[in-house]
XYZ file of C-alpha atoms in Angstrom:
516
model
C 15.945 -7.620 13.817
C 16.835 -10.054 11.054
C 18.905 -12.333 13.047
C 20.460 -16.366 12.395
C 22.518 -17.562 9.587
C 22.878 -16.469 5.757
C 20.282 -13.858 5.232
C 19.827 -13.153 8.232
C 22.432 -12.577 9.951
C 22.188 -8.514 9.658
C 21.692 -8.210 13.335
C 23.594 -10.815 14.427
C 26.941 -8.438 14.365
C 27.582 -5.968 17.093
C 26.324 -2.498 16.405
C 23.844 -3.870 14.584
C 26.547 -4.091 11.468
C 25.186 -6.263 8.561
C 27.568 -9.268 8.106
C 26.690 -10.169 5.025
C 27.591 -6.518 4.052
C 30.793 -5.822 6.662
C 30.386 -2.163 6.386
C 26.412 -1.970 8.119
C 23.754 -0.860 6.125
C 24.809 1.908 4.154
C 22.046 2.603 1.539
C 20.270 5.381 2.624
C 21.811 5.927 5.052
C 23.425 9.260 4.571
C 19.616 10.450 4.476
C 19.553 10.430 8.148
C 22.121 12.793 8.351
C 19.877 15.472 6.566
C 18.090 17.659 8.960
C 15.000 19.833 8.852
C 14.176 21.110 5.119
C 16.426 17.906 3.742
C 13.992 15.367 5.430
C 11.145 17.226 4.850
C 12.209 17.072 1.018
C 12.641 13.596 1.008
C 9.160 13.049 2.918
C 7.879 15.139 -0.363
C 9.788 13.070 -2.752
C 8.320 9.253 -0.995
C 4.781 10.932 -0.922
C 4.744 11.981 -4.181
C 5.957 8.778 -5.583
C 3.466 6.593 -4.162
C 0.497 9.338 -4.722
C 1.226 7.839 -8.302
C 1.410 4.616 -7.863
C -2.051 4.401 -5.865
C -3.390 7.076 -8.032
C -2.902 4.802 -11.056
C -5.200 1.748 -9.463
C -8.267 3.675 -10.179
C -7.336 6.991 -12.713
C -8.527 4.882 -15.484
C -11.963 3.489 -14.020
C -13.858 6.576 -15.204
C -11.719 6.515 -18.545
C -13.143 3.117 -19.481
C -15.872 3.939 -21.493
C -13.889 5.992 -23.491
C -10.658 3.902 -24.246
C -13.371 1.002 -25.006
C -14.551 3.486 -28.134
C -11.009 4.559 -29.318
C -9.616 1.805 -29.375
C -12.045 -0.994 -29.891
C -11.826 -3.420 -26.888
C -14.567 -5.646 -26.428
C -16.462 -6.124 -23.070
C -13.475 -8.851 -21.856
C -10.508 -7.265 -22.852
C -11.258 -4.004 -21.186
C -11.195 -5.294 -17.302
C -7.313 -6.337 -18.441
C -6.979 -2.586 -18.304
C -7.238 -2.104 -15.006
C -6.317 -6.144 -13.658
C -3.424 -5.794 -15.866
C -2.122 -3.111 -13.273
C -3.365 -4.352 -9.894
C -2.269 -8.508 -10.731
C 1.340 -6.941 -11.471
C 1.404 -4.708 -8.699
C 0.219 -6.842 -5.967
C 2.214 -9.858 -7.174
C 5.517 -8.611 -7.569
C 5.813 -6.492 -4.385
C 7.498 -8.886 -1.948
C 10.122 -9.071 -4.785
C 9.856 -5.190 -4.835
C 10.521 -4.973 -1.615
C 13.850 -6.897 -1.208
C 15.252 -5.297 -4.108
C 15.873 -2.224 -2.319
C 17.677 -3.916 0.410
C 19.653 -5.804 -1.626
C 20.992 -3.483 -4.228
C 20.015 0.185 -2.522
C 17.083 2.328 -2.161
C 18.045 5.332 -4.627
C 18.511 2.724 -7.429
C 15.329 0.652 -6.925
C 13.385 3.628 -6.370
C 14.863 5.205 -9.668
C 14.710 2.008 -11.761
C 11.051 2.151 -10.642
C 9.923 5.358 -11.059
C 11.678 5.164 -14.519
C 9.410 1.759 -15.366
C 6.402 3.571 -14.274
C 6.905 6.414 -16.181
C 8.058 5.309 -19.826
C 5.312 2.502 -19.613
C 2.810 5.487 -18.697
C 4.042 7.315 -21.510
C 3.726 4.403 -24.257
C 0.350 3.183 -22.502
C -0.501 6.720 -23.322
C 0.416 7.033 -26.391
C -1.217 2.816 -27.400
C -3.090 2.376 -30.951
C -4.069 -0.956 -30.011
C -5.166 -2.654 -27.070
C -2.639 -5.453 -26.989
C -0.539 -2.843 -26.565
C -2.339 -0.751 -23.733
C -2.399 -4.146 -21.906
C 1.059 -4.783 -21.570
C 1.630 -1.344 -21.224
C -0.397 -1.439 -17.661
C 1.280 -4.537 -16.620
C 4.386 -2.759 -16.784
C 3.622 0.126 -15.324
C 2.165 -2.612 -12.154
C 5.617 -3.439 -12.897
C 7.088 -0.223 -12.032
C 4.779 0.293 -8.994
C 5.597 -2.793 -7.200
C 8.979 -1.729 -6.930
C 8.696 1.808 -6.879
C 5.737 1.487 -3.582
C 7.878 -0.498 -1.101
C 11.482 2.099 -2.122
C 9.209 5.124 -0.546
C 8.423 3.183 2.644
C 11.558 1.899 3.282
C 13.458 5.423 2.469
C 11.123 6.719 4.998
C 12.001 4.576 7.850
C 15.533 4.921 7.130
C 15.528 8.235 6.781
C 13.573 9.151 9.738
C 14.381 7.327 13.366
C 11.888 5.664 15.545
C 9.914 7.975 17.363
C 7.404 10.940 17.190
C 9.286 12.445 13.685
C 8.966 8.767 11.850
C 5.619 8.685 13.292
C 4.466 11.782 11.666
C 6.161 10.899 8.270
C 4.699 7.882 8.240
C 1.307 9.535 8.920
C 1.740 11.991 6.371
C 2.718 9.090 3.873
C -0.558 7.044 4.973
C -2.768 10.185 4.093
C -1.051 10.913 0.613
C -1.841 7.505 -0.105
C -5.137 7.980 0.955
C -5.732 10.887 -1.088
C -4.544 9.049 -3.922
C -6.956 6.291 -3.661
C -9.809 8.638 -3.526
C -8.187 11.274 -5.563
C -8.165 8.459 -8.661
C -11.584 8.896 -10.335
C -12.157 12.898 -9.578
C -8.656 13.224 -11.640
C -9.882 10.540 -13.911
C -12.955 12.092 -14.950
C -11.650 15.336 -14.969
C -8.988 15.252 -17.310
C -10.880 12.491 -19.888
C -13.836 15.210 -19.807
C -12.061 18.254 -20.569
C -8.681 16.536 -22.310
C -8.850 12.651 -23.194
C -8.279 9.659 -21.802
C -4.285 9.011 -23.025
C -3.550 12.008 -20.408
C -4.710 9.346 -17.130
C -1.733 7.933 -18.580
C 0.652 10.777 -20.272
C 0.172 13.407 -17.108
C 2.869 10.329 -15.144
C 5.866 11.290 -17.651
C 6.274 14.684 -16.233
C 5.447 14.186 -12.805
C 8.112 11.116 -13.193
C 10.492 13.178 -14.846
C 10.532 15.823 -12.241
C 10.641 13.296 -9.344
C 13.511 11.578 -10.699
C 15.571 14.346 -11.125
C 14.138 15.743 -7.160
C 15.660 12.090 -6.350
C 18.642 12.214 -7.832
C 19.513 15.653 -6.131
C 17.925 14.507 -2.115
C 19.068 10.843 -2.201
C 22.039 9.716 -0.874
C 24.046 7.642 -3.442
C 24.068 3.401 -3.126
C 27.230 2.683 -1.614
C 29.578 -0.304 -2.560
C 28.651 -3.463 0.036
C 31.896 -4.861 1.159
C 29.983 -8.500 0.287
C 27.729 -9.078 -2.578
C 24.043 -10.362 -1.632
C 22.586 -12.209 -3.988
C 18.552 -12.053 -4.523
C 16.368 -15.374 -3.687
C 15.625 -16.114 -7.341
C 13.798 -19.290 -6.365
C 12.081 -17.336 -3.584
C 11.138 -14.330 -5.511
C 9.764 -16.367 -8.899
C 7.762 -18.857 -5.764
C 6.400 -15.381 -4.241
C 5.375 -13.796 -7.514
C 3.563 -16.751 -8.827
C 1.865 -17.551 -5.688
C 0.114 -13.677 -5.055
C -0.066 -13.646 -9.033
C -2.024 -16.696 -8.746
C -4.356 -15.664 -5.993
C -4.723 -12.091 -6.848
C -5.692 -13.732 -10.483
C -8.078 -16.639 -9.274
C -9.976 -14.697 -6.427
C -11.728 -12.341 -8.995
C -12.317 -15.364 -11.374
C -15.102 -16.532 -8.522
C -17.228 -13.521 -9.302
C -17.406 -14.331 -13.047
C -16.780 -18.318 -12.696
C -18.171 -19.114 -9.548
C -15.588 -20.507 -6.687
C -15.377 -24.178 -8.458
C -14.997 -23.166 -11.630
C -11.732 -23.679 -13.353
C -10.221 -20.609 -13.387
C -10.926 -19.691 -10.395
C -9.654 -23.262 -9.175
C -6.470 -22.523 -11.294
C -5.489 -19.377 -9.902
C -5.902 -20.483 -6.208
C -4.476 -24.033 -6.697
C -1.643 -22.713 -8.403
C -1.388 -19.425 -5.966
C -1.652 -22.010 -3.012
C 0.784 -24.451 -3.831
C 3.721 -21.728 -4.974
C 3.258 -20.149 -1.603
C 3.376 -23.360 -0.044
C 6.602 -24.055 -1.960
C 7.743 -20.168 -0.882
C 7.814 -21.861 2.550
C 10.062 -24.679 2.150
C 12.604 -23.170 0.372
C 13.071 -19.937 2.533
C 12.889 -22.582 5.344
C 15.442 -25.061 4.513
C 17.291 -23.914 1.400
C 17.379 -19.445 1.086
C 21.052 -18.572 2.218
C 19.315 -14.641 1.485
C 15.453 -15.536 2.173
C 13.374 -13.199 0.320
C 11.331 -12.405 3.751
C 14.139 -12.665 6.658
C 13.393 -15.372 9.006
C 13.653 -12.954 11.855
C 11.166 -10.589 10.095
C 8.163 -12.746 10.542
C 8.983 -13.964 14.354
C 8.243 -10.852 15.103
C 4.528 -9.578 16.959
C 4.794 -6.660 15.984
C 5.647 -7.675 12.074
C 3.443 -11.301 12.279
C 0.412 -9.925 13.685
C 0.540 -6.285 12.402
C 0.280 -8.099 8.359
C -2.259 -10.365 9.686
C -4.236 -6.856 10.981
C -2.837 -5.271 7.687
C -4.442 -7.984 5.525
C -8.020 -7.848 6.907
C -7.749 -3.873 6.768
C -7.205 -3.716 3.406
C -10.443 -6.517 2.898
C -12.534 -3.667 4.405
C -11.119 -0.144 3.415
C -10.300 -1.567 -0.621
C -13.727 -3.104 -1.509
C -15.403 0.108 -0.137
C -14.888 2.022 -2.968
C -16.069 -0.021 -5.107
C -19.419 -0.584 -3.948
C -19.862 2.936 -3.161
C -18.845 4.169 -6.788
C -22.031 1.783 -8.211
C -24.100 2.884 -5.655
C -23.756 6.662 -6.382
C -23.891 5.714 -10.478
C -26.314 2.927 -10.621
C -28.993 3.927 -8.068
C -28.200 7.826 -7.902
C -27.486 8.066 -11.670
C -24.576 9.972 -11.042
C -22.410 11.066 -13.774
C -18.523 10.499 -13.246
C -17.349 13.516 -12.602
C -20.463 13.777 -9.888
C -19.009 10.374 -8.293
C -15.215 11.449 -7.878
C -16.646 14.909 -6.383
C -18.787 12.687 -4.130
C -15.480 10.932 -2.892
C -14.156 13.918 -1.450
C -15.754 14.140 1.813
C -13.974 10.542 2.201
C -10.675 11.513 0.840
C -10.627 15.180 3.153
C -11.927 13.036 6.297
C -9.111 10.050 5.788
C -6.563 13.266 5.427
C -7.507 15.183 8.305
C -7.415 11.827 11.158
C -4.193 10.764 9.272
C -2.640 13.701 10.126
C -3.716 13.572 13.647
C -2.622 9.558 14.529
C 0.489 10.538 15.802
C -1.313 12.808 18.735
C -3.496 10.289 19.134
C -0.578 7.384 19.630
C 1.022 9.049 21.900
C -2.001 9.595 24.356
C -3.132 6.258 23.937
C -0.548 4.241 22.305
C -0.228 1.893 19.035
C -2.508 -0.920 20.050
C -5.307 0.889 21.562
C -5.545 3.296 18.576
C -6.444 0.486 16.169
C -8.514 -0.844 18.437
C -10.484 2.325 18.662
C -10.554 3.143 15.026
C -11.281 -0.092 13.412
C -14.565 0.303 15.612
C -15.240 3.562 14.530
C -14.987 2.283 11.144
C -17.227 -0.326 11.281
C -19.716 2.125 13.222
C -19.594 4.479 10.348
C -19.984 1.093 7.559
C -22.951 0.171 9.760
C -24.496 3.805 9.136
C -23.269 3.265 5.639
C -25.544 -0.111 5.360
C -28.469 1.839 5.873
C -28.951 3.564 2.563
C -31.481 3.025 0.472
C -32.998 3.926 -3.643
C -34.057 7.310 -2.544
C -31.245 8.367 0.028
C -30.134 12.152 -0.330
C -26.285 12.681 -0.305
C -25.892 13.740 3.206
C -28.077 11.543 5.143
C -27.142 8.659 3.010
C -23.159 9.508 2.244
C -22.209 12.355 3.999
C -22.656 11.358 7.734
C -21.198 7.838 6.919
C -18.618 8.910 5.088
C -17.040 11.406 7.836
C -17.201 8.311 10.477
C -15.658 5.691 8.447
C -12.893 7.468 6.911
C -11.970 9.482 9.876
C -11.622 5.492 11.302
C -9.532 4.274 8.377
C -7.391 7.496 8.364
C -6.824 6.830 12.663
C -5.822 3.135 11.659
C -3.509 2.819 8.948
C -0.717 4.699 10.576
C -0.518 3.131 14.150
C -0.643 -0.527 12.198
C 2.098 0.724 9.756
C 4.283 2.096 12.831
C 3.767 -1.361 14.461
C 4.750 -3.164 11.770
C 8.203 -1.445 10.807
C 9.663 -0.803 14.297
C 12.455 -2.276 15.070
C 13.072 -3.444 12.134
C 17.024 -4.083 10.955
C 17.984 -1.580 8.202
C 19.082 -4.334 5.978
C 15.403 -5.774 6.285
C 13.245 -2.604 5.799
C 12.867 -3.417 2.447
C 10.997 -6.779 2.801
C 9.015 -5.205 5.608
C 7.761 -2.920 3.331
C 6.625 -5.318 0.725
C 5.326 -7.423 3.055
C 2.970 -4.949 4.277
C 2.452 -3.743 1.019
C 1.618 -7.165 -0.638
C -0.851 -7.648 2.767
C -2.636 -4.770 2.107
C -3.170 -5.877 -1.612
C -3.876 -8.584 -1.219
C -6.245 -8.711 1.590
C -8.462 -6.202 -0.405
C -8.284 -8.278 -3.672
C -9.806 -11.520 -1.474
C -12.296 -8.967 0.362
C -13.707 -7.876 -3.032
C -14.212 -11.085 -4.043
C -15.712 -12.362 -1.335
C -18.346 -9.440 -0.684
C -19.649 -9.210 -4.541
C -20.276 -12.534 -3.780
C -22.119 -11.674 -0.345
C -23.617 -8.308 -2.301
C -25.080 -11.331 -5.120
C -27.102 -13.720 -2.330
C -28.974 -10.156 -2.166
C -32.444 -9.852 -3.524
C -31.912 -6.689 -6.083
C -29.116 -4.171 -5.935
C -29.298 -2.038 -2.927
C -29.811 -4.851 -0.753
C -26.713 -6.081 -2.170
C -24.707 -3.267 -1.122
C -26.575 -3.010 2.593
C -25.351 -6.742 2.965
C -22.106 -5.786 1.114
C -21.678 -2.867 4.144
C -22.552 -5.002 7.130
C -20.314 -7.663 6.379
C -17.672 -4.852 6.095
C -18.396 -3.865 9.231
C -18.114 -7.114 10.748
C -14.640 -7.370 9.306
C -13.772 -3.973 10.800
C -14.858 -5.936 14.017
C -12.282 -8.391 13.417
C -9.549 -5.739 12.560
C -10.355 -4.939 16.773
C -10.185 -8.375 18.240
C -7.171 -9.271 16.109
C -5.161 -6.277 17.095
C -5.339 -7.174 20.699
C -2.891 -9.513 19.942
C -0.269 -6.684 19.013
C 1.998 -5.713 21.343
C 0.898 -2.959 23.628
C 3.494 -0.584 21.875
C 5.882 -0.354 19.429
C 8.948 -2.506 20.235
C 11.969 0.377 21.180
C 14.485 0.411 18.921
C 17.213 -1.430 18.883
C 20.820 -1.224 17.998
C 19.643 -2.578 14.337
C 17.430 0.333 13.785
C 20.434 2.776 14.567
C 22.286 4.469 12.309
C 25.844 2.419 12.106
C 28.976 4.769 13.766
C 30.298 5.380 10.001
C 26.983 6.837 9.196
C 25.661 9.076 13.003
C 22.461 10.071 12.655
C 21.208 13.716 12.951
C 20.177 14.938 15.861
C 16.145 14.960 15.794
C 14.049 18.251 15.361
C 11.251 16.494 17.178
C 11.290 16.067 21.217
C 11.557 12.739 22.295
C 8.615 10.274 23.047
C 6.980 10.888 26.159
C 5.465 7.345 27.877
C 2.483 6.884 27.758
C -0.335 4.358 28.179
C 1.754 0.735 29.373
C 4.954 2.830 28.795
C 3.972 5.113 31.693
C 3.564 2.467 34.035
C 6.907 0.939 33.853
């Protein structure tokens, strides 16, 4: 898809051959040639890296309290803790992204996994909190380029169709699971072990998965041409979401005029707005591909992306002070009272691809984004006295059977068709959207949940105006194209690398498709 001059010229060769490269897109590459079990292994290996990477957002929540006592942080210091993690992760993963494509998936995804891991490890281990700090930065570090490397080996592993479809479904409710998954795991292992092992149980896990990598990835091969990374691009990129992934928070505490808050989004703003210019006039290698973001599909589907994540991100949030503030329950009560959410989000992930392919891409997000905002409006209704399964039971099967229905047909959308050499920054992209968008929605509803007269009418404004955005998730999508674009000679496996036959039958048309 990446098409043009410099950068982009990946598609511009016949046979969808990367110029820039003069041997195609090799990285990865050889993973299409694995068939049943070998896939299946690598769609283990891509799951269970980013199950820790979204895992580690919210593992240390419940842990606060008790890293606070051991190690003596003082009410400020401690939210660095977790915004050390989610202002590194969401600001570096457009440069996350690229790296794969430029210098192959099996090393970014290593060099990663290896970041996360021996930062987890010395976070774990911390006697200080300067050092705990960093520590989590790094390990945001490790995430943002560690998230993007097990998207991108997925849709370059797996060809368009029904078999990427169900990857990508089964990646959407891994990721899923580890959102929800974060403070049952949290509070169970700093109740019965401490609170170093939120951090110390990632060295094994990332020890095994490297070594699973190693052994199921195909090795980088040698590019013909050497691509060299945007440096201006990426430090513009990283400073601008830095800046407002940084300043939108500072509103809550600062107001939206105070100077910090002013700071971060000036400064976020005007980097971004320097991103533009030089990947417009000067990036021989643009960080985001030119062709990337003429796109629908890509254009649109972030847009849909970003105001997903302002709805799906922010609801935990309010829901965990609702059960623990006005339900007094404990923490290990709250993470057990997240898994209705996390085993409804599962189950309708699973099931997307059935429902794409009866109603298409388009009309699925259509249909789930209301049935979200349906289940938030139910949601809005609880109250100081509301028993668990009148007041977060029945909500909580509606709206995350809609989020679980949604995220897959707007991830589909948003990496079809895209060139091999550009699945990388298609990844990010999405990645940083998501992020993003639920960093600005957070913001912007504790500041909705404040106007409120006392608490719970905080959070019953908080869940309307969630539902209105799930509203806007609907009309928005419209826009998409009615399916995903087919896939072109970019998205195919180069004739030095054929791709293996597919176990799963081919797409049947349906919805627009079946009236052509």
């Amino acid at each position: 898809m990446a098409g043009g001059t410099g950068g982009d010229a990946g598609s511009a060769a016949p046979g969808g051959r990367c110029a820039a490269d003069g041997q195609g897109d090799q990285d990865g590459q050889g993973a299409r040639g694995a068939r049943g079990d070998g896939r299946r292994a690598v769609l283990a290996l891509a799951c269970a890296a980013q199950f820790m990477v979204i895992l580690d957002v919210s593992v240390v929540n419940v842990a606060l309290p008790s890293i606070k006592d051991s190690l003596g942080f003082d009410a400020v210091a401690l939210q660095w803790v977790v915004g050390a993690y989610a202002i590194a992760f969401a600001g570096l993963l457009l440069l996350g992204g690229r790296l794969a494509d430029l210098y192959g998936r099996r090393r970014v995804f290593l060099c990663g996994l290896a970041l996360f891991s021996l930062s987890s490890l010395v976070g774990g281990l911390a006697g200080a909190p300067g050092v705990l700090i960093a520590m989590r930065a790094v390990q945001g570090l490790g995430a943002a380029v560690l998230a993007p490397a097990t998207l991108t080996i997925l849709t370059t592993t797996f060809a368009e169709g029904q078999g990427r479809t169900r990857a990508l479904a089964t990646w959407t409710a891994v990721s899923s699971a580890g959102g929800a998954a974060g403070n049952l795991i949290g509070g169970v292992l700093t109740q019965s072990l401490s609170w170093r092992w939120t951090l110390l149980i990632n060295a094994p896990i990332g020890l095994l998965t490297g070594l699973l990598a190693l052994r199921l990835l195909p090795a980088d091969r040698a590019r013909a041409a050497a691509r060299r990374l945007d440096v201006p691009g990426a430090a513009l990129a990283t400073i601008g979401v830095t800046g407002l992934v940084f300043g939108v928070p500072q509103a809550e505490r600062h107001g939206w005029a105070g100077p910090a808050t002013l700071a971060g989004l000036g400064g976020g703003a005007l980097a971004l707005a320097g991103l533009w210019w030089v990947e417009a006039r000067h990036a021989g290698d643009p960080l985001i591909p030119r062709a990337l973001l003429r796109a629908p599909g890509v254009r649109v589907g972030n847009a849909v992306m970003l105001l997903a994540g302002a709805c799906f991100i922010p609801m935990w949030y309010f829901l965990s002070l609702y059960m623990q503030d006005v339900l007094h329950y404990g923490a290990l009560a709250t993470g057990l009272g997240f898994l209705p959410h996390t085993l409804a989000g599962i189950v309708a992930a699973r099931l997307a691809p059935l429902a794409m392919r009866r109603v298409g891409a388009r009309a699925l997000i259509v249909a789930s984004a209301l049935l979200a905002a349906g289940g938030f409006l139910w949601q809005s209704a609880l109250g100081p006295h509301s028993d668990y399964v009148t007041g977060l039971l029945g909500p909580a099967l509606v709206m995350s059977t809609g989020m679980g229905l949604l995220i897959t047909p707007i991830t589909t959308t948003v990496t079809s068709g895209v060139a091999p050499d550009a699945a990388g920054a298609a990844s990010g992209l999405m990645n940083a959207a998501r992020q993003v968008g639920g960093t600005f929605g957070l913001a912007v509803l504790v500041s909705v949940a404040g106007t409120a007269a006392g608490a719970v009418a905080g959070y019953q404004r908080a869940f309307w105006a969630i539902a209105g955005l799930c509203a806007l998730v609907a009309a928005l999508a419209a826009a998409l194209p009615p399916s995903p674009p087919a896939r072109t000679t970019d998205a195919r496996p180069t004739p030095d690398t054929p791709d293996a036959p597919d176990d799963d039958p081919p797409d049947q048309p349906t919805g627009a498709e079946a009236t052509r």
